[in-house]
Amino acid sequence: MQTPIDRTRLESLAHQETERFISANPTSRQLAQAARPHLLSGVPMHWMTDWGTPFPLFVDHARGVHFTDVDGHRYLDFCLGDTGAMFGHSPGPVAALVRELAERGYTTMLPTGNAARVGALLAERFGLPVWQFTTTATDANRSVLRWARALSGRSRILVFDGCYHGTVDDTFVRLTDREARHRPGLVGQVHDLTLHTRVVPFNDLSAVEAALADRTVACVITEPALTNIGMVLPDPGFIEGVRALTCETGTYLVLDETHTISAGYHGWSGALGVVPDFLTLGKPVAGGLPAAVYGMSREVAKAAEAYLATKETGHSGMGTTLSANMFTMAAIRANLEQVMTRDAYWHMTATAAYLAERLEALFARLALPWCVTQIGARCEFQYCPVRPRTGVEAEAAMDDTLEGALHLYLLNRGILITPFHNMTLCCPETTHAHVDTLVDTLAEALEGLIA
């Protein structure tokens, strides 16, 4: 269905908002220019230039549901570090702990007294008894793939088209004309990823069954719902069906809950009652500090212990020096005990539900054929009338020009949502009034674009 957006008006809006951004942010512009000689693309990570702004917006400080840029503008944050600050910027219990520990050491390569307690908290929360720690979810996923291959004796993995598991090489594969191909945009890729990675459409159990039939696949790695190509929910029974197929074929199931942790206190898998062989989680687990975890079932842990006891000496290829440092272990404990609470989830989910209702009402009023999807504290609108079931459908619904203009319009009026698609998060400090501000501002932009 054609979206009733006037493209001439859209082009004019994009130009006006670009000029407005440039005029309003002279200090950010100066910093961007000053950074260019010594930072690639003028930013600490080159993709920070992909926000769609004429130059990067530089941040001064952040707290709760707001952040302030270097030009003194205060923003209402619905991006929240793309889940890293899902429970708000600088959550009180974590911030207090960091202040307390600031003069007691940062990293030693040795465990602290928090280690056993954090392991127990994770086991209680997610139902897997044994855990390990990394610095990012990418590291966690990479480690889990190593374990799955080592313990199964199989080399292949299975991913879903449109998946995202950080920057793990093995997962950068897409389906093109029913053939596995490298994901567009990869830099410096030498090895053929399709030799050891199979890719099938999400929500296609028959394709999963066929891909696992020869029993050469070590693991299926997936988010319970796709969240990075635009949100794609699983059909009823799909994740349970994948679990059954992996059990039948002796294949490990890895659930990456880094984004779907928004679903609830026990994550998506806990709410669904599906117990994976491995579970990975990064971003919000330490309240915004760099940290990630991965858990494993008792059977997997027993096999891993036996493998470690008999393997040849040398580096396993897993673990980095700064992982599980004193700061992050203490932060994970404080976050699990005092921040990622049932009450916090109740508020966040209810607020996101209110946001979804308001967006649906807005699109109905403007006769826009767009859908809204909610996963607990996470909410997204997509430019299609029916929620996508596959990565291909989600990608086809994208409109980069419209998205860029709307995001810039919101940013120029003090509201940030997640880049690259129209995703929002509600933290414990997000209120209905904040939601009203977002939706009313979005309505102003859309009303000026409808033909």
XYZ file of C-alpha atoms in Angstrom, residues 195-398:
204
model
C 30.864 -22.146 4.010
C 29.999 -22.483 7.694
C 26.862 -20.391 8.111
C 23.420 -21.326 6.872
C 20.659 -18.729 6.712
C 16.895 -19.218 6.494
C 13.867 -16.906 6.759
C 12.502 -16.127 10.215
C 9.153 -17.796 10.994
C 9.814 -20.644 8.545
C 9.967 -23.901 10.509
C 10.158 -26.002 7.359
C 13.317 -24.161 6.330
C 14.804 -24.690 9.793
C 13.981 -28.390 9.634
C 15.637 -28.731 6.224
C 18.749 -26.816 7.327
C 19.229 -29.033 10.391
C 18.372 -32.336 8.732
C 21.941 -33.444 7.968
C 22.978 -32.873 11.609
C 26.058 -30.834 10.712
C 24.863 -27.619 12.389
C 26.364 -26.895 15.801
C 23.788 -24.332 16.885
C 20.909 -22.118 15.918
C 21.510 -18.574 17.162
C 18.596 -16.179 17.184
C 16.871 -13.401 18.999
C 13.415 -14.526 20.162
C 12.183 -11.675 17.941
C 14.213 -9.858 15.314
C 14.866 -6.313 16.491
C 17.549 -4.725 14.344
C 16.082 -4.851 10.850
C 12.843 -3.504 12.229
C 10.936 -5.598 14.715
C 9.726 -8.990 13.516
C 7.732 -11.005 16.037
C 7.771 -14.807 16.006
C 4.618 -16.571 14.919
C 2.862 -18.412 17.771
C 4.766 -21.628 18.361
C 7.753 -20.699 16.179
C 10.413 -20.445 18.902
C 9.003 -23.554 20.568
C 9.203 -25.304 17.202
C 12.839 -24.279 16.763
C 13.570 -25.615 20.252
C 11.964 -28.945 19.357
C 13.913 -29.227 16.093
C 17.222 -28.471 17.787
C 16.539 -31.147 20.382
C 15.662 -33.683 17.673
C 18.871 -33.037 15.726
C 21.320 -32.640 18.604
C 21.765 -28.957 17.776
C 22.323 -26.327 20.432
C 19.881 -23.414 20.717
C 21.346 -19.988 21.497
C 18.933 -17.205 22.417
C 20.375 -13.696 22.206
C 18.286 -11.597 24.614
C 20.357 -8.410 24.312
C 17.369 -6.505 22.888
C 14.453 -8.743 23.877
C 15.376 -8.315 27.538
C 12.863 -5.477 27.161
C 10.134 -8.156 27.138
C 10.088 -8.611 30.906
C 11.801 -9.553 34.139
C 12.868 -12.996 32.884
C 13.392 -11.925 29.288
C 11.386 -13.253 26.345
C 12.531 -16.847 26.829
C 11.508 -16.830 30.475
C 8.054 -15.487 29.685
C 7.663 -18.055 26.900
C 8.953 -20.928 29.010
C 11.589 -21.960 26.458
C 14.895 -23.003 28.011
C 17.817 -22.621 25.568
C 21.187 -24.332 25.773
C 22.884 -20.918 25.828
C 21.583 -17.416 26.541
C 23.481 -14.221 25.825
C 22.794 -10.742 27.178
C 24.722 -7.496 26.912
C 24.023 -3.746 26.833
C 21.808 -2.992 29.894
C 23.049 -5.706 32.250
C 25.521 -3.423 34.081
C 23.388 -0.287 33.991
C 25.171 1.126 30.935
C 28.758 0.119 31.735
C 30.371 -2.183 29.145
C 29.507 -5.719 30.224
C 27.810 -8.834 28.913
C 27.056 -12.343 30.121
C 26.309 -15.755 28.721
C 24.651 -18.644 30.465
C 24.549 -22.368 29.756
C 22.478 -25.334 30.809
C 23.748 -27.843 33.352
C 24.387 -30.379 30.596
C 26.361 -27.897 28.516
C 28.343 -26.716 31.535
C 29.248 -30.297 32.442
C 30.448 -30.937 28.895
C 32.407 -27.677 28.905
C 34.139 -28.544 32.176
C 35.133 -31.924 30.749
C 36.389 -30.288 27.566
C 38.542 -27.817 29.523
C 39.969 -30.649 31.623
C 41.191 -32.535 28.561
C 42.005 -29.884 25.957
C 45.585 -29.072 25.061
C 47.160 -26.129 26.860
C 46.910 -22.703 25.259
C 44.466 -19.832 24.780
C 40.858 -20.876 24.244
C 40.070 -17.881 22.046
C 37.580 -16.639 24.634
C 37.910 -13.941 27.241
C 39.540 -10.509 27.295
C 41.671 -8.926 29.994
C 39.168 -6.261 31.086
C 36.096 -8.522 31.179
C 34.536 -9.213 34.595
C 36.508 -6.351 36.123
C 35.796 -5.052 39.610
C 33.602 -2.176 38.431
C 31.374 -4.112 36.104
C 30.833 -7.097 38.404
C 29.712 -4.775 41.170
C 27.561 -2.842 38.704
C 25.872 -6.002 37.410
C 25.009 -6.997 40.969
C 23.561 -3.601 41.848
C 21.669 -3.472 38.558
C 20.109 -6.919 38.948
C 19.211 -6.402 42.594
C 18.022 -2.798 42.579
C 17.393 -1.548 39.025
C 16.114 -4.392 36.811
C 13.231 -5.016 39.199
C 9.695 -6.312 38.635
C 8.304 -2.894 39.517
C 10.577 -1.238 36.956
C 9.414 -3.630 34.254
C 5.771 -3.109 35.155
C 6.115 0.664 34.746
C 8.189 0.468 31.572
C 5.868 -2.017 29.880
C 2.736 -0.075 30.817
C 4.253 3.166 29.522
C 5.289 1.508 26.252
C 1.754 0.136 25.885
C 0.423 3.682 26.246
C 2.897 4.806 23.571
C 1.748 2.024 21.237
C -1.892 2.998 21.748
C -1.185 6.656 21.037
C 0.794 5.845 17.888
C -1.933 3.557 16.581
C -4.536 6.245 17.221
C -2.391 8.838 15.435
C -1.908 6.673 12.351
C -5.598 5.847 12.246
C -6.518 9.535 12.464
C -4.141 10.427 9.634
C -5.121 7.345 7.599
C -1.495 6.184 7.499
C -1.207 2.445 6.720
C 1.477 1.836 9.331
C 1.748 -0.806 12.043
C 2.996 -0.634 15.626
C 4.793 -3.433 17.490
C 5.543 -3.638 21.215
C 7.965 -5.924 23.066
C 7.604 -5.001 26.712
C 9.388 -1.663 27.160
C 10.230 -1.509 23.447
C 7.929 -0.083 20.780
C 8.345 0.507 17.054
C 6.312 1.759 14.125
C 6.921 0.514 10.593
C 5.765 1.846 7.242
C 3.536 -1.106 6.375
C -0.051 -2.043 7.259
C 0.723 -5.533 8.592
C 3.545 -6.467 10.936
C 6.403 -8.084 9.000
C 6.990 -11.816 9.464
C 10.445 -11.972 7.890
C 13.543 -9.837 7.554
C 12.788 -9.308 3.865
C 9.333 -7.925 4.644
C 10.722 -5.674 7.381
C 13.428 -4.343 5.087
C 10.915 -3.698 2.286
C 8.890 -1.505 4.659
C 11.796 0.856 5.306
